[in-house]
Coordinates of C-alpha atoms and ligand atoms in Angstrom, one line a residue:
X1 CA 9.0 65.4 -5.6
X2 CA 6.2 67.7 -7.4
X3 CA 7.3 71.4 -7.5
X4 CA 3.7 73.4 -8.0
X5 CA 4.4 76.0 -10.3
X6 CA 2.9 79.4 -11.5
X7 CA 1.1 79.9 -14.8
X8 CA 2.4 83.4 -16.6
X9 CA 1.3 84.0 -20.1
X10 CA -0.6 80.8 -21.0
X11 CA 2.6 79.0 -19.9
X12 CA 3.4 76.8 -16.6
X13 CA 6.5 78.2 -15.1
X14 CA 8.8 76.7 -12.1
X15 CA 11.2 79.8 -11.4
X16 CA 11.7 79.9 -7.7
X17 CA 15.1 80.8 -5.8
X18 CA 12.7 79.6 -2.7
X19 CA 10.8 76.6 -2.6
X20 CA 7.8 75.6 0.6
X21 CA 6.6 72.3 1.7
X22 CA 3.0 71.8 0.9
X23 CA 1.3 69.6 3.8
X24 CA -1.3 66.4 3.4
X25 CA -3.0 67.8 7.0
X26 CA -4.7 64.4 7.2
X27 CA -1.1 62.9 7.3
X28 CA 1.2 65.2 8.5
X29 CA 3.4 64.5 5.4
X30 CA 5.3 67.0 3.1
X31 CA 3.6 65.9 0.0
X32 CA 4.9 68.6 -2.7
X33 CA 6.7 71.7 -2.9
X34 CA 5.7 75.3 -4.0
X35 CA 7.9 77.6 -5.7
X36 CA 7.8 81.2 -3.9
X37 CA 7.7 83.8 -6.6
X38 CA 10.5 86.3 -6.7
X39 CA 9.7 89.9 -7.3
X40 CA 11.2 90.1 -10.9
X41 CA 8.7 86.3 -11.5
X42 CA 5.8 88.5 -10.5
X43 CA 6.6 91.5 -12.4
X44 CA 6.6 89.1 -15.4
X45 CA 3.4 88.2 -14.5
X46 CA 1.8 92.0 -14.1
X47 CA 3.7 92.6 -17.6
X48 CA 1.9 89.4 -19.5
X49 CA -1.5 90.5 -18.3
X50 CA -0.4 94.3 -19.3
X51 CA 0.3 93.1 -22.8
X52 CA -2.9 91.1 -23.0
X53 CA -5.2 94.0 -21.9
X54 CA -5.5 96.2 -25.0
X55 CA -6.5 93.3 -26.8
X56 CA -8.9 91.9 -24.2
X57 CA -10.2 95.2 -23.3
X58 CA -11.7 95.1 -27.0
X59 CA -13.3 92.1 -27.0
X60 CA -17.6 91.9 -27.3
X61 CA -18.3 91.2 -23.9
X62 CA -20.6 88.4 -25.3
X63 CA -17.3 86.9 -26.8
X64 CA -16.0 87.4 -23.0
X65 CA -19.0 85.7 -21.6
X66 CA -19.1 82.7 -24.1
X67 CA -15.4 81.7 -22.8
X68 CA -17.1 81.5 -19.2
X69 CA -20.2 79.4 -19.8
X70 CA -17.3 76.9 -21.6
X71 CA -15.6 77.2 -18.0
X72 CA -18.6 76.7 -15.9
X73 CA -18.9 73.0 -18.1
X74 CA -15.2 72.6 -17.7
X75 CA -15.5 73.0 -13.8
X76 CA -18.2 70.6 -13.8
X77 CA -16.7 67.8 -15.4
X78 CA -13.7 68.1 -13.6
X79 CA -15.4 68.9 -10.4
X80 CA -14.1 65.5 -8.7
X81 CA -10.1 66.4 -9.7
X82 CA -10.4 70.0 -7.8
X83 CA -11.7 68.1 -5.2
X84 CA -9.0 65.9 -4.9
X85 CA -6.4 68.4 -4.8
X86 CA -8.7 70.6 -2.6
X87 CA -9.1 67.7 0.0
X88 CA -5.2 66.5 -0.6
X89 CA -3.5 70.0 1.0
X90 CA -6.6 71.6 2.8
X91 CA -8.1 68.4 4.1
X92 CA -11.9 69.3 4.1
X93 CA -13.7 66.2 3.4
X94 CA -15.1 65.5 -0.3
X95 CA -18.8 66.8 0.5
X96 CA -17.5 70.2 1.7
X97 CA -15.0 70.4 -1.1
X98 CA -17.8 70.0 -3.9
X99 CA -20.0 72.6 -1.9
X100 CA -17.4 75.3 -2.2
X101 CA -16.6 74.5 -5.8
X102 CA -20.4 74.6 -6.4
X103 CA -20.6 78.1 -4.5
X104 CA -17.7 79.4 -6.8
X105 CA -19.0 77.8 -10.1
X106 CA -22.4 80.1 -9.5
X107 CA -20.2 83.5 -9.5
X108 CA -19.0 82.0 -13.0
X109 CA -22.5 81.6 -14.2
X110 CA -23.1 85.3 -12.8
X111 CA -20.3 86.4 -15.0
X112 CA -21.5 84.6 -17.8
X113 CA -24.6 87.6 -17.8
X114 CA -21.8 90.2 -18.4
X115 CA -23.0 91.8 -21.0
X116 CA -25.8 92.3 -19.2
X117 CA -24.6 93.7 -16.4
X118 CA -22.3 95.6 -18.6
X119 CA -24.8 97.7 -20.0
X120 CA -24.7 101.3 -18.9
X121 CA -27.1 103.6 -18.0
X122 CA -28.5 106.1 -20.8
X123 CA -30.7 109.3 -20.7
X124 CA -31.9 111.1 -23.6
X125 CA -32.6 114.9 -24.2
X126 CA -30.4 115.7 -20.5
X127 CA -30.3 119.1 -22.3
X128 CA -31.4 120.5 -25.9
X129 CA -30.0 118.3 -28.6
X130 CA -27.6 116.9 -25.6
X131 CA -27.6 112.8 -24.2
X132 CA -25.6 111.5 -21.5
X133 CA -24.6 108.1 -20.9
X134 CA -22.8 106.3 -18.0
X135 CA -20.4 103.3 -19.2
X136 CA -18.5 101.0 -17.1
X137 CA -14.9 100.2 -18.6
X138 CA -12.4 97.9 -17.1
X139 CA -9.6 99.2 -15.0
X140 CA -6.8 97.2 -16.6
X141 CA -4.4 94.5 -14.5
X142 CA -5.9 93.6 -11.6
X143 CA -4.6 91.3 -8.7
X144 CA -6.3 88.9 -6.3
X145 CA -4.6 87.4 -3.4
X146 CA -6.6 84.5 -1.4
X147 CA -6.4 82.5 1.6
X148 CA -6.1 78.8 2.5
X149 CA -9.6 78.1 3.6
X150 CA -11.5 78.3 0.2
X151 CA -8.7 77.5 -2.1
X152 CA -11.2 77.0 -5.0
X153 CA -14.3 79.2 -4.2
X154 CA -12.4 82.3 -3.2
X155 CA -10.3 82.2 -6.7
X156 CA -13.5 82.6 -8.2
X157 CA -15.4 84.8 -6.4
X158 CA -12.5 87.2 -8.2
X159 CA -11.1 86.1 -11.4
X160 CA -14.3 85.4 -13.5
X161 CA -15.8 88.8 -12.6
X162 CA -12.9 90.8 -13.3
X163 CA -12.4 89.1 -16.5
X164 CA -15.6 89.2 -18.2
X165 CA -15.5 92.9 -17.2
X166 CA -12.6 93.3 -19.5
X167 CA -9.5 93.2 -16.8
X168 CA -6.5 91.3 -17.0
X169 CA -5.7 89.0 -13.8
X170 CA -2.8 88.0 -11.3
X171 CA -3.9 85.8 -8.7
X172 CA -1.6 85.0 -5.7
X173 CA -3.2 82.2 -4.1
X174 CA -2.5 80.7 -0.9
X175 CA 0.9 79.3 -0.4
X176 CA -0.5 76.4 1.9
X177 CA -2.8 74.8 -0.6
X178 CA -1.7 76.2 -4.1
X179 CA -2.2 73.5 -6.3
X180 CA -6.5 73.7 -7.2
X181 CA -6.3 77.6 -8.6
X182 CA -3.4 76.0 -11.2
X183 CA -6.1 73.7 -12.5
X184 CA -8.7 76.5 -12.1
X185 CA -6.1 78.6 -14.4
X186 CA -5.4 75.5 -16.6
X187 CA -9.1 74.9 -17.6
X188 CA -9.7 78.3 -17.9
X189 CA -7.5 78.8 -21.0
X190 CA -8.9 75.0 -22.0
X191 CA -12.4 77.0 -22.0
X192 CA -10.6 79.4 -24.9
X193 CA -9.0 82.4 -22.9
X194 CA -6.2 84.2 -24.5
X195 CA -2.7 83.9 -23.0
X196 CA -2.0 86.3 -20.7
X197 CA -5.7 87.4 -19.3
X198 CA -5.5 85.2 -16.8
X199 CA -1.9 84.6 -14.6
X200 CA -1.2 82.6 -11.2
X201 CA 2.1 83.1 -9.5
X202 CA 2.9 81.3 -6.5
X203 CA 4.5 82.8 -3.4
X204 CA 4.5 84.8 -0.4
X205 CA 4.9 88.5 1.3
X206 CA 7.7 89.3 -1.7
X207 CA 5.2 88.4 -4.6
X208 CA 2.2 90.2 -2.6
X209 CA 4.3 93.4 -1.6
X210 CA 5.1 93.5 -5.4
X211 CA 1.8 93.3 -6.8
X212 CA 1.1 95.9 -4.0
X213 CA 3.5 98.2 -5.4
X214 CA 3.8 98.0 -8.6
X215 CA 2.0 101.0 -10.9
X216 CA 0.5 98.8 -13.6
X217 CA -1.7 97.1 -11.1
X218 CA -4.7 99.3 -10.8
X219 CA -6.8 97.4 -8.3
X220 CA -6.2 94.3 -5.4
X221 CA -8.8 92.0 -4.1
X222 CA -7.9 90.4 -0.9
X223 CA -9.3 87.7 1.5
X224 CA -7.2 86.5 4.5
X225 CA -7.0 87.3 8.1
X226 CA -7.5 91.0 9.7
X227 CA -4.1 92.1 10.4
X228 CA -3.0 91.1 6.8
X229 CA -6.6 92.5 5.0
X230 CA -5.6 96.0 7.3
X231 CA -1.7 95.9 6.0
X232 CA -3.1 95.0 2.6
X233 CA -5.8 97.7 2.0
X234 CA -3.3 100.7 3.8
X235 CA -0.3 99.4 1.5
X236 CA -2.4 99.4 -1.9
X237 CA -4.2 102.2 -1.0
X238 CA -0.9 104.4 -0.3
X239 CA 0.0 103.3 -3.7
X240 CA -3.0 104.9 -5.1
X241 CA -5.0 101.4 -5.8
X242 CA -8.7 100.5 -5.4
X243 CA -8.5 97.5 -2.7
X244 CA -11.1 95.4 -1.0
X245 CA -9.8 93.7 1.8
X246 CA -11.9 91.0 3.5
X247 CA -10.5 89.9 6.7
X248 CA -11.3 87.5 9.7
X249 CA -14.6 87.1 11.9
X250 CA -16.2 85.7 14.8
X251 CA -19.3 85.1 14.1
X252 CA -22.3 84.9 16.4
X253 CA -25.8 83.3 16.9
X254 CA -28.5 84.3 19.5
X255 CA -30.4 81.5 20.5
X256 CA -33.8 83.2 22.0
X257 CA -36.0 81.0 24.4
X258 CA -38.2 80.5 22.1
X259 CA -36.2 78.8 19.3
X260 CA -36.5 75.0 18.1
X261 CA -33.7 73.8 20.0
X262 CA -33.7 70.5 18.1
X263 CA -33.5 72.5 14.6
X264 CA -30.9 75.0 16.4
X265 CA -28.8 72.0 17.1
X266 CA -28.9 70.3 13.9
X267 CA -27.8 73.9 12.4
X268 CA -25.5 74.4 14.6
X269 CA -23.4 71.4 14.0
X270 CA -22.6 72.0 10.5
X271 CA -22.1 75.7 10.9
X272 CA -19.4 75.6 13.8
X273 CA -17.5 72.4 13.0
X274 CA -18.2 71.8 9.0
X275 CA -14.6 72.3 7.8
X276 CA -13.2 72.0 11.1
X277 CA -14.3 75.5 11.6
X278 CA -12.2 76.9 9.1
X279 CA -14.6 79.5 7.5
X280 CA -14.6 82.8 7.9
X281 CA -18.7 82.4 8.8
X282 CA -18.3 79.5 11.1
X283 CA -20.6 80.2 13.9
X284 CA -18.0 80.1 16.6
X285 CA -20.3 81.7 19.3
X286 CA -23.8 80.8 20.4
X287 CA -25.7 83.2 22.6
X288 CA -28.2 81.8 24.7
X289 CA -31.0 83.8 26.0
X290 CA -32.3 82.4 29.2
X291 CA -31.0 79.7 31.5
X292 CA -33.1 77.1 30.0
X293 CA -31.8 77.9 26.5
X294 CA -28.4 77.6 27.6
X295 CA -29.0 74.5 29.3
X296 CA -30.9 73.0 26.8
X297 CA -28.4 73.9 24.1
X298 CA -25.3 72.4 26.3
X299 CA -27.7 69.4 26.8
X300 CA -28.5 68.5 23.1
X301 CA -25.7 69.7 21.6
X302 CA -23.4 67.6 23.9
X303 CA -25.4 64.5 22.9
X304 CA -25.4 65.3 19.1
X305 CA -21.4 65.8 19.0
X306 CA -20.9 62.3 20.0
X307 CA -20.8 60.7 16.9
X308 CA -19.1 63.2 14.8
X309 CA -16.6 61.4 12.5
X310 CA -13.2 63.5 12.1
X311 CA -10.9 62.1 9.5
X312 CA -9.3 62.0 6.1
X313 CA -11.1 63.9 3.0
X314 CA -12.0 61.1 0.9
X315 CA -14.2 58.9 3.1
X316 CA -17.6 61.2 2.3
X317 CA -18.7 59.1 5.8
X318 CA -16.5 61.9 8.0
X319 CA -18.0 65.2 9.2
X320 CA -14.5 67.2 9.1
X321 CA -11.0 67.2 8.7
X322 CA -7.9 68.2 9.9
X323 CA -6.8 72.0 10.3
X324 CA -4.2 73.6 7.9
X325 CA -1.1 72.9 9.7
X326 CA 0.8 72.0 12.9
X327 CA 1.1 75.3 14.1
X328 CA -2.4 76.1 13.3
X329 CA -3.8 72.8 15.6
X330 CA -1.6 74.1 18.7
X331 CA -3.2 77.5 18.4
X332 CA -6.1 76.0 18.6
X333 CA -5.5 73.8 21.3
X334 CA -4.1 77.1 23.2
X335 CA -7.3 78.7 22.9
X336 CA -9.3 76.1 24.2
X337 CA -6.9 75.6 27.1
X338 CA -6.9 79.4 27.7
X339 CA -10.9 79.2 27.9
X340 CA -10.4 76.6 30.3
X341 CA -7.9 78.4 32.5
X342 CA -10.1 81.9 32.3
X343 CA -13.1 79.9 33.9
X344 CA -15.0 78.8 31.3
X345 CA -16.3 74.8 31.5
X346 CA -15.1 72.6 28.5
X347 CA -18.0 70.1 28.2
X348 CA -16.9 68.4 24.9
X349 CA -12.9 68.4 24.6
X350 CA -11.5 67.5 21.0
X351 CA -7.8 68.6 22.3
X352 CA -6.9 64.8 22.5
X353 CA -8.3 63.4 19.2
X354 CA -6.2 61.0 17.3
X355 CA -7.5 59.6 14.1
X356 CA -6.6 55.7 13.9
X357 CA -4.8 55.4 11.0
X358 CA -3.7 59.0 10.8
X359 CA -1.9 59.7 13.7
X360 CA 0.5 62.7 12.7
X361 CA -2.8 64.5 10.8
X362 CA -3.4 67.8 12.4
X363 CA -6.9 66.6 13.9
X364 CA -8.9 68.2 16.4
X365 CA -11.5 67.0 17.6
X366 CA -15.3 69.0 18.2
X367 CA -15.1 70.9 20.9
X368 CA -17.8 72.4 23.3
X369 CA -17.0 75.1 25.9
X370 CA -19.9 76.9 28.6
X371 CA -20.0 79.9 30.5
X372 CA -17.3 81.9 28.2
X373 CA -17.1 85.6 29.1
X374 CA -16.1 88.4 26.8
X375 CA -13.0 89.2 28.8
X376 CA -11.6 85.7 27.6
X377 CA -8.9 85.2 24.8
X378 CA -10.7 82.6 22.9
X379 CA -14.0 84.5 22.8
X380 CA -11.9 87.8 21.4
X381 CA -9.9 86.2 19.1
X382 CA -10.8 84.0 16.1
X383 CA -9.8 80.8 16.8
X384 CA -10.6 79.0 13.0
X385 CA -10.9 75.7 14.5
X386 CA -13.8 73.0 15.3
X387 CA -14.7 74.9 18.9
X388 CA -18.2 76.1 19.5
X389 CA -18.0 78.6 22.6
X390 CA -21.7 79.1 24.7
X391 CA -22.0 82.8 26.2
X392 CA -25.1 83.1 28.7
X393 CA -26.9 86.4 28.9
X394 CA -30.6 87.3 30.1
X395 CA -32.2 89.5 27.4
X396 CA -31.8 89.8 23.6
X397 CA -30.7 93.5 24.4
X398 CA -27.4 91.9 26.0
X399 CA -26.7 89.5 23.1
X400 CA -27.2 92.0 20.4
X401 CA -24.9 94.5 22.4
X402 CA -22.0 91.7 22.5
X403 CA -22.2 91.4 18.9
X404 CA -22.2 95.1 18.4
X405 CA -19.3 95.4 20.5
X406 CA -16.8 92.9 19.0
X407 CA -14.2 94.2 16.7
X408 CA -15.9 92.2 13.8
X409 CA -19.0 92.0 11.8
X410 CA -18.9 89.3 9.3
X411 CA -21.9 87.1 9.7
X412 CA -24.5 86.4 12.1
X413 CA -27.7 84.6 13.0
X414 CA -30.5 84.8 15.4
X415 CA -32.5 81.6 15.5
X416 CA -36.3 82.4 17.4
X417 CA -39.6 81.8 16.0
X418 CA -40.6 85.5 16.7
X419 CA -40.7 87.7 13.6
X420 CA -40.7 91.1 15.5
X421 CA -37.6 89.8 17.1
X422 CA -36.2 88.8 14.1
X423 CA -37.0 92.5 12.2
X424 CA -35.4 94.3 15.1
X425 CA -32.4 91.9 15.2
X426 CA -31.8 92.6 11.6
X427 CA -32.6 96.1 11.6
X428 CA -30.3 96.5 14.5
X429 CA -26.9 94.5 14.2
X430 CA -24.0 95.6 13.4
X431 CA -22.9 93.0 11.1
X432 CA -22.5 92.9 6.9
X433 CA -24.4 89.3 6.6
X434 CA -27.4 88.3 8.3
X435 CA -29.1 84.9 8.9
X436 CA -33.0 84.6 10.5
X437 CA -32.7 81.0 11.3
X438 CA -30.1 80.4 8.7
X439 CA -26.4 79.3 10.2
X440 CA -24.4 80.2 7.7
X441 CA -25.9 83.5 5.5
X442 CA -23.3 83.4 2.6
X443 CA -25.1 85.2 0.2
X444 CA -25.7 84.1 -3.4
X445 CA -23.9 84.7 -6.2
X446 CA -26.0 87.3 -7.4
X447 CA -26.1 89.4 -4.2
X448 CA -22.5 90.1 -2.9
X449 CA -20.3 89.2 0.3
X450 CA -18.8 91.4 3.1
X451 CA -18.6 91.8 6.6
X452 CA -18.5 95.3 8.8
X453 CA -16.4 97.1 11.0
X454 CA -12.8 95.2 10.7
X455 CA -14.2 92.2 8.9
X456 CA -14.0 94.4 5.7
X457 CA -11.7 97.4 4.6
X458 CA -13.0 99.3 1.3
X459 CA -15.7 100.2 0.4
X460 CA -17.6 97.4 -2.2
X461 CA -18.2 93.9 -0.8
X462 CA -16.6 90.9 -3.1
X463 CA -18.7 89.3 -5.7
X464 CA -22.2 90.3 -7.3
X465 CA -23.1 93.9 -8.1
X466 CA -20.4 95.0 -6.2
X467 CA -17.9 93.1 -8.0
X468 CA -19.0 94.5 -11.5
X469 CA -18.4 97.9 -9.7
X470 CA -15.2 97.0 -8.3
X471 CA -13.7 95.6 -11.5
X472 CA -14.6 98.9 -13.5
X473 CA -14.6 102.5 -14.0
X474 CA -17.6 104.5 -14.6
X475 CA -17.3 107.1 -17.4
X476 CA -20.3 109.6 -18.2
X477 CA -20.2 110.6 -21.5
X478 CA -22.2 114.1 -22.4
X479 CA -23.0 114.3 -26.2
X480 CA -24.7 117.1 -28.3
X481 CA -25.1 116.6 -31.8
X482 CA -26.9 120.2 -32.8
X483 CA -29.0 120.5 -35.6
X484 CA -27.3 121.7 -38.7
X485 CA -27.5 125.8 -38.7
X486 CA -28.5 125.7 -34.7
X487 CA -25.6 127.7 -32.9
X488 CA -25.7 128.3 -29.2
X489 CA -24.7 131.6 -27.9
X490 CA -22.0 132.1 -25.5
X491 CA -22.8 132.0 -22.0
X492 CA -20.6 131.7 -18.6
X493 CA -23.4 130.6 -16.3
X494 CA -22.4 126.9 -15.0
X495 CA -24.7 125.2 -17.7
X496 CA -28.2 123.9 -16.1
Ligands
NAD501 P1 -3.7 85.1 5.7 O1 -4.2 86.4 6.0 O2 -2.8 84.6 6.8 O3 -3.2 84.7 4.3 C1 -4.3 85.2 3.3 C2 -3.5 85.6 1.7 O4 -2.3 86.5 2.6 C3 -2.3 84.7 1.8 O5 -2.5 84.6 0.0 C4 -0.8 84.7 2.1 O6 0.1 84.7 1.2 C5 -1.0 86.1 2.2 N1 -0.1 86.6 3.7 C6 0.0 86.0 4.7 N2 1.0 86.9 5.4 C7 1.3 87.9 4.6 C8 1.8 89.2 4.6 N3 2.6 89.1 6.2 N4 2.3 90.1 4.0 C9 1.5 90.2 2.5 N5 0.7 88.8 2.7 C10 0.2 87.8 3.6 O7 -5.0 84.2 5.8 P2 -5.3 82.6 6.0 O8 -4.9 82.2 7.0 O9 -4.7 82.1 4.4 O10 -6.9 82.3 5.8 C11 -7.6 82.8 6.9 C12 -8.2 83.8 7.1 O11 -8.9 84.2 5.9 C13 -9.2 83.8 8.5 O12 -8.6 84.8 9.3 C14 -10.4 83.6 7.8 O13 -11.5 84.4 8.4 C15 -10.4 84.5 6.7 N6 -11.2 84.6 5.3 C16 -12.1 85.7 5.2 C17 -13.1 85.2 4.2 C18 -13.9 86.7 4.3 O14 -14.8 86.4 3.2 N7 -14.3 87.4 4.9 C19 -12.8 84.6 3.9 C20 -12.2 83.2 3.8 C21 -11.1 83.5 4.8

């Protein structure tokens, strides 16, 4: 059986004292093993990145960007190969995997603008014969730790920008679907990246802790669940590193009484059930304002859910695939059951879904739950499955209060035709990414991605302009070239 290894200093490595199973979630079978790196292997990757840094730091930004231009083309040419690895290990359907890659490629396109993005700021004559400028210097070796749910896109949020800014990089992808990251790395080397600039180590907590504690690593970007994000942020900060740690979510959509309900239903279908709900921007709670909106949503949504097709990744007619593991399926099913036990009404029930020919797959069918209340466990926790919960309220203020009171603040959306309501919502809602009649308001690559509250630990969001700032340090230089013969007298006053 194939063992997925690492890529260190431009060379494949298989080092592992331990391995872990990699499943095809559609069949439930173990299809590969992944090497779980020891501390020494991670240190080897850090050393390779450290050794490559001085030369890479001094490589002109335009030359670094040219590699990204070639990389973009290679990613496009290899989209099907990447999609197959993503589908076979994550389970998402081929059209969804293609969409994820496309959003990742947009970050490569943004990174191609590095020479422009790194130009810095300049002020002439801040004093007599004095000029001042700020430049943005790379940090050194930086690390990325990524989740299972976007095995191509989330790494692409990180390393292209970090690398064009002049840093070298160690990526620790999710051990549950590790193959796509290695192909991304291979293609980047094919595009001309020097060995050691980008390294991939597969592993678990041992690898992560090594990256967090090693003095040579200057910054850590993390995306994953909130408890781990908080741990990463605290540990990295304790070790003096810059850190951005993006966590979990519970994204609500407010459905106002004036919303176009057919549009709401068609938008919510993809936003709630796409990728089996395993998206940090999945819309998992619909908050309906007024009885009529609640009743209409339940009626139209249950009808629209009937023809949804769950199945295996390679059949583009399927709407979504399995969840990632058997344990995760049990968790999702358990949370649906807990909602039912606590008094909610399971209107469409995906718990017993079995896909013909894939009886051992980790499938959960699309599920709709009505009359959910904030005390319920299923409301408080991130389910991360194909489950849409409906909470009914009487006013928009109540709906907004629910969202503002929730511990997560990643994404949200309002469906309405009322511009004043939409403007009030976007102004006052305590959430980092807001949609107005847009259910998945994932910012494009030239904006930045990040939630509020316990959905993000750190100051700077991921990718886009914040990405440039995260992966660089500002240095401000003040310079005087006095004219010949001009000498300043002494002064003990603060320079002004
Ligand atoms: P996870 O937190 O279990 O794992 C993320 C990474 O952390 C993996 O690389 C994993 O190996 C590592 N890790 C896991 N446990 C660890 C530990 N105890 N110590 C150190 N490292 C550890 O997350 P996941 O299940 O892979 O991904 C799903 C989660 O990610 C969801 O909560 C989802 O909302 C979140 N997510 C957030 C965003 C965002 O942008 N906010 C994007 C995608 C996913």
